[in-house]
Tab-separated table of C-alpha atoms and ligand atoms in Angstrom:
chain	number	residue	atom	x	y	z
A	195	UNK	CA	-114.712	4.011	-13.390
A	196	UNK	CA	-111.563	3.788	-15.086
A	197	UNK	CA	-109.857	6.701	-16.727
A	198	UNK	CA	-109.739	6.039	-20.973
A	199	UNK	CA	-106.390	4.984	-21.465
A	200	UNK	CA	-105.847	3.625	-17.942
A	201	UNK	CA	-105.704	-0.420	-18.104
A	202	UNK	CA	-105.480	-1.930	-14.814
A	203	UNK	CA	-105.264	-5.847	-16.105
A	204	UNK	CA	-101.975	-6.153	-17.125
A	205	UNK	CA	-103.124	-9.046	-19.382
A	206	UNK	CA	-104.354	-6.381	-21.941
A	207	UNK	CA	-100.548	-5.420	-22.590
A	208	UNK	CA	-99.583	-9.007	-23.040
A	209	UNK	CA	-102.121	-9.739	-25.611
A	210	UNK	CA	-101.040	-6.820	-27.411
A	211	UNK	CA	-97.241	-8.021	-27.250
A	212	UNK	CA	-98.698	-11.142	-28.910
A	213	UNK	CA	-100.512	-9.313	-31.565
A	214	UNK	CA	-98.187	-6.818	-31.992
A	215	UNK	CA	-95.722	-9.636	-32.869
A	216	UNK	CA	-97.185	-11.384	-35.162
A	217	UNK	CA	-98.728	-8.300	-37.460
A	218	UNK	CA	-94.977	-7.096	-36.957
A	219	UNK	CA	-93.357	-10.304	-38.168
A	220	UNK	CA	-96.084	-10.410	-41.104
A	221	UNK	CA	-95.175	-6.824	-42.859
A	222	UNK	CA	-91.961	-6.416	-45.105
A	223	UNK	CA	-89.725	-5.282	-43.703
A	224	UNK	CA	-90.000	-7.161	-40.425
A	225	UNK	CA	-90.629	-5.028	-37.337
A	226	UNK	CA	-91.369	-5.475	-33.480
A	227	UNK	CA	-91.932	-1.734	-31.197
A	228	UNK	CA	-89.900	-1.018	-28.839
A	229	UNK	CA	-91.895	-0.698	-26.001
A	230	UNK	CA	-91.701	-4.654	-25.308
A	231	UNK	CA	-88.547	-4.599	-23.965
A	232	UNK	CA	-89.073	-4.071	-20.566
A	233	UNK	CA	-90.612	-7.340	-19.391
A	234	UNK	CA	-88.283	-8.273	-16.143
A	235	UNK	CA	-85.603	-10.160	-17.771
A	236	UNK	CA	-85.332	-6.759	-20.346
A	237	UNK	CA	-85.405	-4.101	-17.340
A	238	UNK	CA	-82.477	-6.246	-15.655
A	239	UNK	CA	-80.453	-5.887	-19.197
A	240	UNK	CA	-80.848	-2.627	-19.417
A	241	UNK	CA	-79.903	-1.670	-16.237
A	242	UNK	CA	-76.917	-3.356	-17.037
A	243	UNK	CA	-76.504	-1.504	-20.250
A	244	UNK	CA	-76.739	1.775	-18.265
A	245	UNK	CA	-73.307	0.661	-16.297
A	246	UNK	CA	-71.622	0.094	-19.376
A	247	UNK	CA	-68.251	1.669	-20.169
A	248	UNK	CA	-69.792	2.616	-23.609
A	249	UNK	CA	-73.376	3.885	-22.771
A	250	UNK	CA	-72.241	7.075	-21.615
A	251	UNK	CA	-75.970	8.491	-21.533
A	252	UNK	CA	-76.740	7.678	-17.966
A	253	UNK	CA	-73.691	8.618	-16.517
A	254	UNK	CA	-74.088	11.739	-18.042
A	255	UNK	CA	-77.701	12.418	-17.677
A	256	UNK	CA	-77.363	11.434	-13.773
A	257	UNK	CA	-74.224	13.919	-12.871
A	258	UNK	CA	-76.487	16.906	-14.726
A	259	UNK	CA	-79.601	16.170	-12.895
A	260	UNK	CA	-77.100	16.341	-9.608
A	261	UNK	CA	-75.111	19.213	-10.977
A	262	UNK	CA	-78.520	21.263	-11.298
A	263	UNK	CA	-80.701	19.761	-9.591
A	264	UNK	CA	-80.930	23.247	-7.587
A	265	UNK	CA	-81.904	25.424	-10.187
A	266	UNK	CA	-84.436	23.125	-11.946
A	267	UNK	CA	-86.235	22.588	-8.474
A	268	UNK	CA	-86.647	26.283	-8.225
A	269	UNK	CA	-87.766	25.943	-11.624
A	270	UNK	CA	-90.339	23.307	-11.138
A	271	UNK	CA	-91.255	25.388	-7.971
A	272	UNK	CA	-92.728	24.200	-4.371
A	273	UNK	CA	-95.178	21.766	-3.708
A	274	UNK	CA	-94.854	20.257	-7.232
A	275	UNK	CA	-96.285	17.065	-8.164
A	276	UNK	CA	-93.540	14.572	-10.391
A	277	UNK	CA	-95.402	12.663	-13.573
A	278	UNK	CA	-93.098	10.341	-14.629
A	279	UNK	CA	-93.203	9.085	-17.891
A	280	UNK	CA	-92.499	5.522	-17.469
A	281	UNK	CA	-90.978	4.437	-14.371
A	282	UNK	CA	-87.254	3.934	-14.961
A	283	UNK	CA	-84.143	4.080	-12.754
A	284	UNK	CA	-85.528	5.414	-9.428
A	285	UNK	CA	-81.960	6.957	-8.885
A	286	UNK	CA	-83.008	9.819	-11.148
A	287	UNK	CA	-86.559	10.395	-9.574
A	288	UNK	CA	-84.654	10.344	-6.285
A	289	UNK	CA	-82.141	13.512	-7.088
A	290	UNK	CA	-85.121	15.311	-8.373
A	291	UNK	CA	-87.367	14.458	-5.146
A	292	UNK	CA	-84.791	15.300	-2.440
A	293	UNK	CA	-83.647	18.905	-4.363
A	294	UNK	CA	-87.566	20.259	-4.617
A	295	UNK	CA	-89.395	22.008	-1.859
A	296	UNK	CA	-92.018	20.117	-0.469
A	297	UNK	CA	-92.982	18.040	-3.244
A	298	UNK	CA	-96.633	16.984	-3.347
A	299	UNK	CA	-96.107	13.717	-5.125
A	300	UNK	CA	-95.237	11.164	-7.420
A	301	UNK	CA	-97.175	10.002	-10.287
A	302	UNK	CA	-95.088	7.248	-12.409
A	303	UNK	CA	-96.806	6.351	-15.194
A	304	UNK	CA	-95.992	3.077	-16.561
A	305	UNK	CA	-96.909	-0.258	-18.657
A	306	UNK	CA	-95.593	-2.456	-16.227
A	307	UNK	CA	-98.308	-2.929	-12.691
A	308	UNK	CA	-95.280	-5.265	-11.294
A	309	UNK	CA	-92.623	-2.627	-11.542
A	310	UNK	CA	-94.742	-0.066	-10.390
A	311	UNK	CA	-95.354	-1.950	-7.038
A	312	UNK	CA	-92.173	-2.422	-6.440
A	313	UNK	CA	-91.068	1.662	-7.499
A	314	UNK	CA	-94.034	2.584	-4.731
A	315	UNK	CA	-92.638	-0.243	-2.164
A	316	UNK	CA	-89.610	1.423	-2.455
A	317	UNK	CA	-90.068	4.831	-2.030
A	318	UNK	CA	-92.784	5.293	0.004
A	319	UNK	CA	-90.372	4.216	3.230
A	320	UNK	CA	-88.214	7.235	2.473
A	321	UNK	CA	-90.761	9.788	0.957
A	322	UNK	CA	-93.651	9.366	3.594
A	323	UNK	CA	-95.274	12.856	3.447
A	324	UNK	CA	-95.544	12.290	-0.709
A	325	UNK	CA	-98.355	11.473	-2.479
A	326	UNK	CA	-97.392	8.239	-4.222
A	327	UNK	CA	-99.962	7.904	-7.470
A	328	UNK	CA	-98.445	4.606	-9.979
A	329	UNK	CA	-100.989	4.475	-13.392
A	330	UNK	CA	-100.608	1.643	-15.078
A	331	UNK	CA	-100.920	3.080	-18.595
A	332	UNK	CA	-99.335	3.331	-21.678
A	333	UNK	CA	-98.150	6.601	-21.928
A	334	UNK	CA	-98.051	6.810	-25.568
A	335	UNK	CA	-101.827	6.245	-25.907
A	336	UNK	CA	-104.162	9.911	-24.953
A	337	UNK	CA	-104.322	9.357	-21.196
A	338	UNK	CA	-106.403	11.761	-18.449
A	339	UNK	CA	-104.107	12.238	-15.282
A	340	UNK	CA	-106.859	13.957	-13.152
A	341	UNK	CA	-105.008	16.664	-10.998
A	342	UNK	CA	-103.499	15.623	-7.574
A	343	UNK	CA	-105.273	17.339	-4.401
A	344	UNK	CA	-102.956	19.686	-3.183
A	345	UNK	CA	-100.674	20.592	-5.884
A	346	UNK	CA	-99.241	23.756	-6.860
A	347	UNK	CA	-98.038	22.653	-10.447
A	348	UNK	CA	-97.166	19.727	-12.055
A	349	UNK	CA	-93.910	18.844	-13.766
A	350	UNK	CA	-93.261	16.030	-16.094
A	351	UNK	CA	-90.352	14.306	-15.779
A	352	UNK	CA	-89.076	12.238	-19.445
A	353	UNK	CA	-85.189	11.055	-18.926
A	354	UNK	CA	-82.877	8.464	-20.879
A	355	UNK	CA	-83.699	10.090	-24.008
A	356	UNK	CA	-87.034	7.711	-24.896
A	357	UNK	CA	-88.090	10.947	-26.654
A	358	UNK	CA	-85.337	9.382	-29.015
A	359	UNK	CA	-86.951	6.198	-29.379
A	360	UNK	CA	-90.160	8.040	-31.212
A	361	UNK	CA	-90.113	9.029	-34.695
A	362	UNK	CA	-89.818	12.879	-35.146
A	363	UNK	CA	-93.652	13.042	-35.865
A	364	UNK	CA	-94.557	10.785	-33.255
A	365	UNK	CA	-92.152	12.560	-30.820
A	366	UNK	CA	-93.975	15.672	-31.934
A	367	UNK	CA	-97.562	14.323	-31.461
A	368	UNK	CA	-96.422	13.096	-27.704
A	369	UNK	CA	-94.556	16.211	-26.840
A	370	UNK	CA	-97.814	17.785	-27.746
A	371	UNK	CA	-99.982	15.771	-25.489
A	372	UNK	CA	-97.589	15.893	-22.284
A	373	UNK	CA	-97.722	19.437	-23.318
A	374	UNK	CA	-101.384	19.489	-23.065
A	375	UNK	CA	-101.549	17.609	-19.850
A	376	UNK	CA	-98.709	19.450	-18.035
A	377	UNK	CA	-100.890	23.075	-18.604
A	378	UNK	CA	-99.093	25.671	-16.538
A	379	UNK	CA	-96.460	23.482	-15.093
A	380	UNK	CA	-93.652	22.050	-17.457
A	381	UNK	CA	-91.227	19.537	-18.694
A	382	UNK	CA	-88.005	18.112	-17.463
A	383	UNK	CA	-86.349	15.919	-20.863
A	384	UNK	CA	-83.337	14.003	-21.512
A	385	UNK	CA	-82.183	14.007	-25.252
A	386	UNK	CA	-79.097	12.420	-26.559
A	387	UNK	CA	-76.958	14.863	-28.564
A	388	UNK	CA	-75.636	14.007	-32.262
A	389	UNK	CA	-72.031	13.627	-31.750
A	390	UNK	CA	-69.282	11.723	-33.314
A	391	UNK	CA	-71.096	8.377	-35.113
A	392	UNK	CA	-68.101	6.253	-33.733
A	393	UNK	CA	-68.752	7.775	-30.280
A	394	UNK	CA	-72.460	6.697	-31.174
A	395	UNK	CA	-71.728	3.548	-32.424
A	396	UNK	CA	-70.021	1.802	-29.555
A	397	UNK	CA	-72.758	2.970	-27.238
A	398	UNK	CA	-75.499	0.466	-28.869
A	399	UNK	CA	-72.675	-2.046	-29.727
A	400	UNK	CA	-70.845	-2.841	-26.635
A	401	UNK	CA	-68.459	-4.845	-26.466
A	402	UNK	CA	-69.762	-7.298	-23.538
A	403	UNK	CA	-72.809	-7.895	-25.862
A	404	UNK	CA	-75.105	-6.508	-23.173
A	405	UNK	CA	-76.805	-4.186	-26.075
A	406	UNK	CA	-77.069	-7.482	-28.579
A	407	UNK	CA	-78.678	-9.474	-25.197
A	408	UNK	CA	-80.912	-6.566	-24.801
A	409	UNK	CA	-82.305	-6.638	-27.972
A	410	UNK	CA	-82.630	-10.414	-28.624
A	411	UNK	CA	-84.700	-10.276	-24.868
A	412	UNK	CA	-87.601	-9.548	-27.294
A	413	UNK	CA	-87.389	-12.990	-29.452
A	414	UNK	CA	-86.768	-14.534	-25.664
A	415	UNK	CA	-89.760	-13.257	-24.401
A	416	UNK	CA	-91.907	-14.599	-27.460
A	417	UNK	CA	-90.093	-17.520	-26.582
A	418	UNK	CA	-91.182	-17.336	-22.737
A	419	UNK	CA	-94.850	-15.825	-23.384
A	420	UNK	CA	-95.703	-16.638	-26.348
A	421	UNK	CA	-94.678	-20.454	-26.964
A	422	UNK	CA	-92.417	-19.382	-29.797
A	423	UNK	CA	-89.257	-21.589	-31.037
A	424	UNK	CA	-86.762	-18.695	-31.890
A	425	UNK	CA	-83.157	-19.888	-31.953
A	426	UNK	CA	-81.939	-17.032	-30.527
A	427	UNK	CA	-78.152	-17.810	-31.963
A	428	UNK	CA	-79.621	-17.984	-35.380
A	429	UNK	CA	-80.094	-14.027	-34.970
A	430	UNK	CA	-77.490	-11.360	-35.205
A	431	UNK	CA	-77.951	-7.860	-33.346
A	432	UNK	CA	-76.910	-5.312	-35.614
A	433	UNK	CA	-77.320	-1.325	-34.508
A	434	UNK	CA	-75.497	1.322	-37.220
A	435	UNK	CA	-75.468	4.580	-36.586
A	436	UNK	CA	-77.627	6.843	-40.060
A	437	UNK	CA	-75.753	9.887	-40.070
A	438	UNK	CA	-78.312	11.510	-42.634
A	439	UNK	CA	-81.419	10.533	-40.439
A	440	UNK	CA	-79.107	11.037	-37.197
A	441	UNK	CA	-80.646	8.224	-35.386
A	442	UNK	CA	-79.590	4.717	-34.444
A	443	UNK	CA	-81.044	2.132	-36.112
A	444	UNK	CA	-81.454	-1.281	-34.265
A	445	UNK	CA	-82.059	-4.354	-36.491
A	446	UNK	CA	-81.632	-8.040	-35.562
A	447	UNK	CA	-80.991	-9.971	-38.528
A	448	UNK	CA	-81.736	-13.902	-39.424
A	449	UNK	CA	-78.177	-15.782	-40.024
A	450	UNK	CA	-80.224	-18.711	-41.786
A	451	UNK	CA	-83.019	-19.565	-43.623
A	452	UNK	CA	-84.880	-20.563	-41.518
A	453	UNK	CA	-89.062	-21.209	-39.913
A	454	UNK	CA	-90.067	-19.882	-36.568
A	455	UNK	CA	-93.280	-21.381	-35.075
A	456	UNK	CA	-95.225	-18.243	-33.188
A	457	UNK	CA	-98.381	-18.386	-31.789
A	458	UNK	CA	-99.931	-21.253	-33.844
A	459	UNK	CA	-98.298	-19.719	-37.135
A	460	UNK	CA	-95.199	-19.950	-38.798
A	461	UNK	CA	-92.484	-17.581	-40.077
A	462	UNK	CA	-90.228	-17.408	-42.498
A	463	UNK	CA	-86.939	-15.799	-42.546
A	464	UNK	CA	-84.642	-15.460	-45.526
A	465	UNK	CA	-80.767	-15.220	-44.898
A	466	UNK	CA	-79.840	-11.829	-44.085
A	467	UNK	CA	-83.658	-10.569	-43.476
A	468	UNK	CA	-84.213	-8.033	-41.299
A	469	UNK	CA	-86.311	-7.184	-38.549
A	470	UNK	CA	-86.238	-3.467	-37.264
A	471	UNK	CA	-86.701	-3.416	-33.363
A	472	UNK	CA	-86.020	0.093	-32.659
A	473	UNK	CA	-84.393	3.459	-33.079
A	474	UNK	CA	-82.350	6.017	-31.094
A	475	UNK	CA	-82.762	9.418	-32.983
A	476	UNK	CA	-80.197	12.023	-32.016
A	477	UNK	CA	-80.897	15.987	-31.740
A	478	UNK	CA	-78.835	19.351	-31.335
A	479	UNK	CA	-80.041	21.147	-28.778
A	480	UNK	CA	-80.989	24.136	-31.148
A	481	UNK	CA	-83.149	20.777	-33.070
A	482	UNK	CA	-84.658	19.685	-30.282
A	483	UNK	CA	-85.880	23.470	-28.568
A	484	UNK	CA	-87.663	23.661	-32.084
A	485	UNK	CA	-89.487	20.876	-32.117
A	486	UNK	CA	-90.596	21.439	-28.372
A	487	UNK	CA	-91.567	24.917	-29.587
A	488	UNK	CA	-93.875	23.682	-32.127
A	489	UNK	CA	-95.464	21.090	-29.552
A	490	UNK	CA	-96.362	24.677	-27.861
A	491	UNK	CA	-93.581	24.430	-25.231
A	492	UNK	CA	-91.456	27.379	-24.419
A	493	UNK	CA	-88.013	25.831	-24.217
A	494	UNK	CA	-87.155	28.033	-20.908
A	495	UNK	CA	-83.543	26.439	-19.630
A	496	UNK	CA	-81.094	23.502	-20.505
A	497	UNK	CA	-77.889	21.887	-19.099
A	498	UNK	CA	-75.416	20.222	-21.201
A	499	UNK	CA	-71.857	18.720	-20.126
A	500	UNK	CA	-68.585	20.309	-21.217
A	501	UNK	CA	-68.050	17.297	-23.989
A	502	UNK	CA	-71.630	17.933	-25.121
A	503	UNK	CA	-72.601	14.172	-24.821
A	504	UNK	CA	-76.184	14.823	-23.896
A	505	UNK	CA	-78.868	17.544	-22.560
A	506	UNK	CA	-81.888	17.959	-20.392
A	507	UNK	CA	-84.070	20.561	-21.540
A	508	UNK	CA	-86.694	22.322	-18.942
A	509	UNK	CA	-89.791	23.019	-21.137
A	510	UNK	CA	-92.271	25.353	-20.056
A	511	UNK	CA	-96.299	24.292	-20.746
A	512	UNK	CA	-97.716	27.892	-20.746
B	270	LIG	N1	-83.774	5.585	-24.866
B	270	LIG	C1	-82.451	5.074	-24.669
B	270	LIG	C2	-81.631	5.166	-25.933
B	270	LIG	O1	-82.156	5.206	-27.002
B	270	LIG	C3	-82.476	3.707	-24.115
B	270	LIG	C4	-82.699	2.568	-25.031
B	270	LIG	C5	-83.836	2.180	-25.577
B	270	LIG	C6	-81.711	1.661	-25.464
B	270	LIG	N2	-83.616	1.053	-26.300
B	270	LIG	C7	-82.347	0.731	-26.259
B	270	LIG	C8	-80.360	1.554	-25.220
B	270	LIG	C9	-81.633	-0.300	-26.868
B	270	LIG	C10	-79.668	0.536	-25.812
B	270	LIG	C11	-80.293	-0.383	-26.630
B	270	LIG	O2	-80.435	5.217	-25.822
């Protein structure tokens, strides 16, 4: 039987992409989640956005989690087992994985059954006495990861700051439920600092247009899946930085009036209409240990660079 939560047909997500669409496109404002990015073509972009001169976030993350990666394998402790939170860059998983004592195994966790195959073809050559456990899940949604024969604890592992991508509350609620399902072990998270908004800015509007590609992906892949007719020229990216709300708001905007056939239906866009495709909230560290707190975490340890351009925050599930 299959775990609730746990969908093994990856046709499920796609008909969600295509409902999720079209009740998007239908509310005012105009809205599609965030969480169809990452078909193939929207992986490759944003590994290409994590190169970028201006996206200093994985630069950063990447020389902490080397700088420290001693200390927070003692703190995960031996014999751990890894539970990725959707299956990104493999370089990070990697640091963690070759600093920690015998590490039981690897559990990514992630919407994508293709890119999971391919994270488990990879690293089972080099990691043959781990455990190698991909779910096929949407980590979002309440999810049972039964625990892994052998053992001793379990750490989570969240980088690139997706916590950001979540609305506080939201962030809250899933904090709270990785909280729940990491019980005695703990969490490893990457959180984008607030900082300087022009610092902010550039990072989401890069100046190769890799950002603006990134985002329009999503009216591409309606266009690819979903026998949609977007003109994706006819769409502007446009990503400001709210400096009251402290998050990144990501909108791509309709140059035209114009009709967009979608599924069988059609939609209308007025000049200069909106729709919201996602957000980057930003936290101080101080921020960010509360809110962990309150999901029942006890923030125990966290690295930061000497420019304070990001954190990752070990959180203890007691
Ligand atoms: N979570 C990261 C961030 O908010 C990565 C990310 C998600 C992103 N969506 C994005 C980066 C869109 C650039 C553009 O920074």
């Amino acid at each position: 039987m299959t775990a609730p939560g746990i969908k093994t047909a990856p046709t499920a997500f796609d008909d969600s992409f295509a409902r999720c669409i079209t009740d998007g496109l239908s509310r005012t404002p105009k809205e599609i989640a965030c969480k169809y990015f990452y078909d193939a073509e929207g992986s490759a972009l944003f590994d290409a956005i994590c190169a970028l001169p201006e996206y200093y976030q994985t630069r950063t993350e990447v020389a902490l989690l080397r700088r420290h990666a001693g200390e927070i394998a003692a703190l995960i402790g031996a014999e751990a087992e890894i539970v990725e939170f959707g299956a990104g860059a493999l370089r990070k998983v990697r640091i963690l994985l070759d600093a920690l004592e015998r590490p039981c195994g690897y559990t990514p966790i992630d919407i994508s059954g293709a890119y999971l195959r391919d994270v488990v073809r990879r690293l089972a050559a080099d990691y043959p006495k781990l455990t190698l456990r991909p779910m096929v899940a949407d980590f979002t949604m309440p999810l049972h990861v039964p625990a892994m024969a052998g053992a001793a604890r379990r750490g989570g592992f969240f980088p690139g700051s997706t916590i950001g991508n979540f609305r506080p509350d939201a962030a809250m609620a899933l904090l709270r439920r990785m909280r729940d399902m990491l019980d005695g072990g703990g969490l490893l998270i990457g959180v984008d600092l607030v900082k300087d908004p022009a610092l902010l800015h550039a990072a989401y509007n890069d100046a190769a247009g890799v950002t603006a590609a990134f985002n329009k992906n999503l009216l591409a892949r309606a266009n690819r899946e979903l026998d949609a007719d977007f003109d994706l020229d006819a769409f502007a990216n446009y990503a400001p930085y709210n400096p009251t709300a402290q998050r990144i708001e990501m909108y791509l905007v309709s140059l035209k009036r114009q009709s967009v056939q979608l599924s069988g239906r059609t939609v209308e866009f007025a000049t200069g209409e909106a729709v919201h495709t996602e957000d980057s909230h930003k936290y101080s560290i101080e921020s960010f240990r509360e809110i962990a707190a309150r999901a029942g975490f006890l923030p125990r340890a966290v690295w930061t660079d000497e420019s304070r351009l990001f954190s990752i925050h070990w959180l203890e599930s007691r």
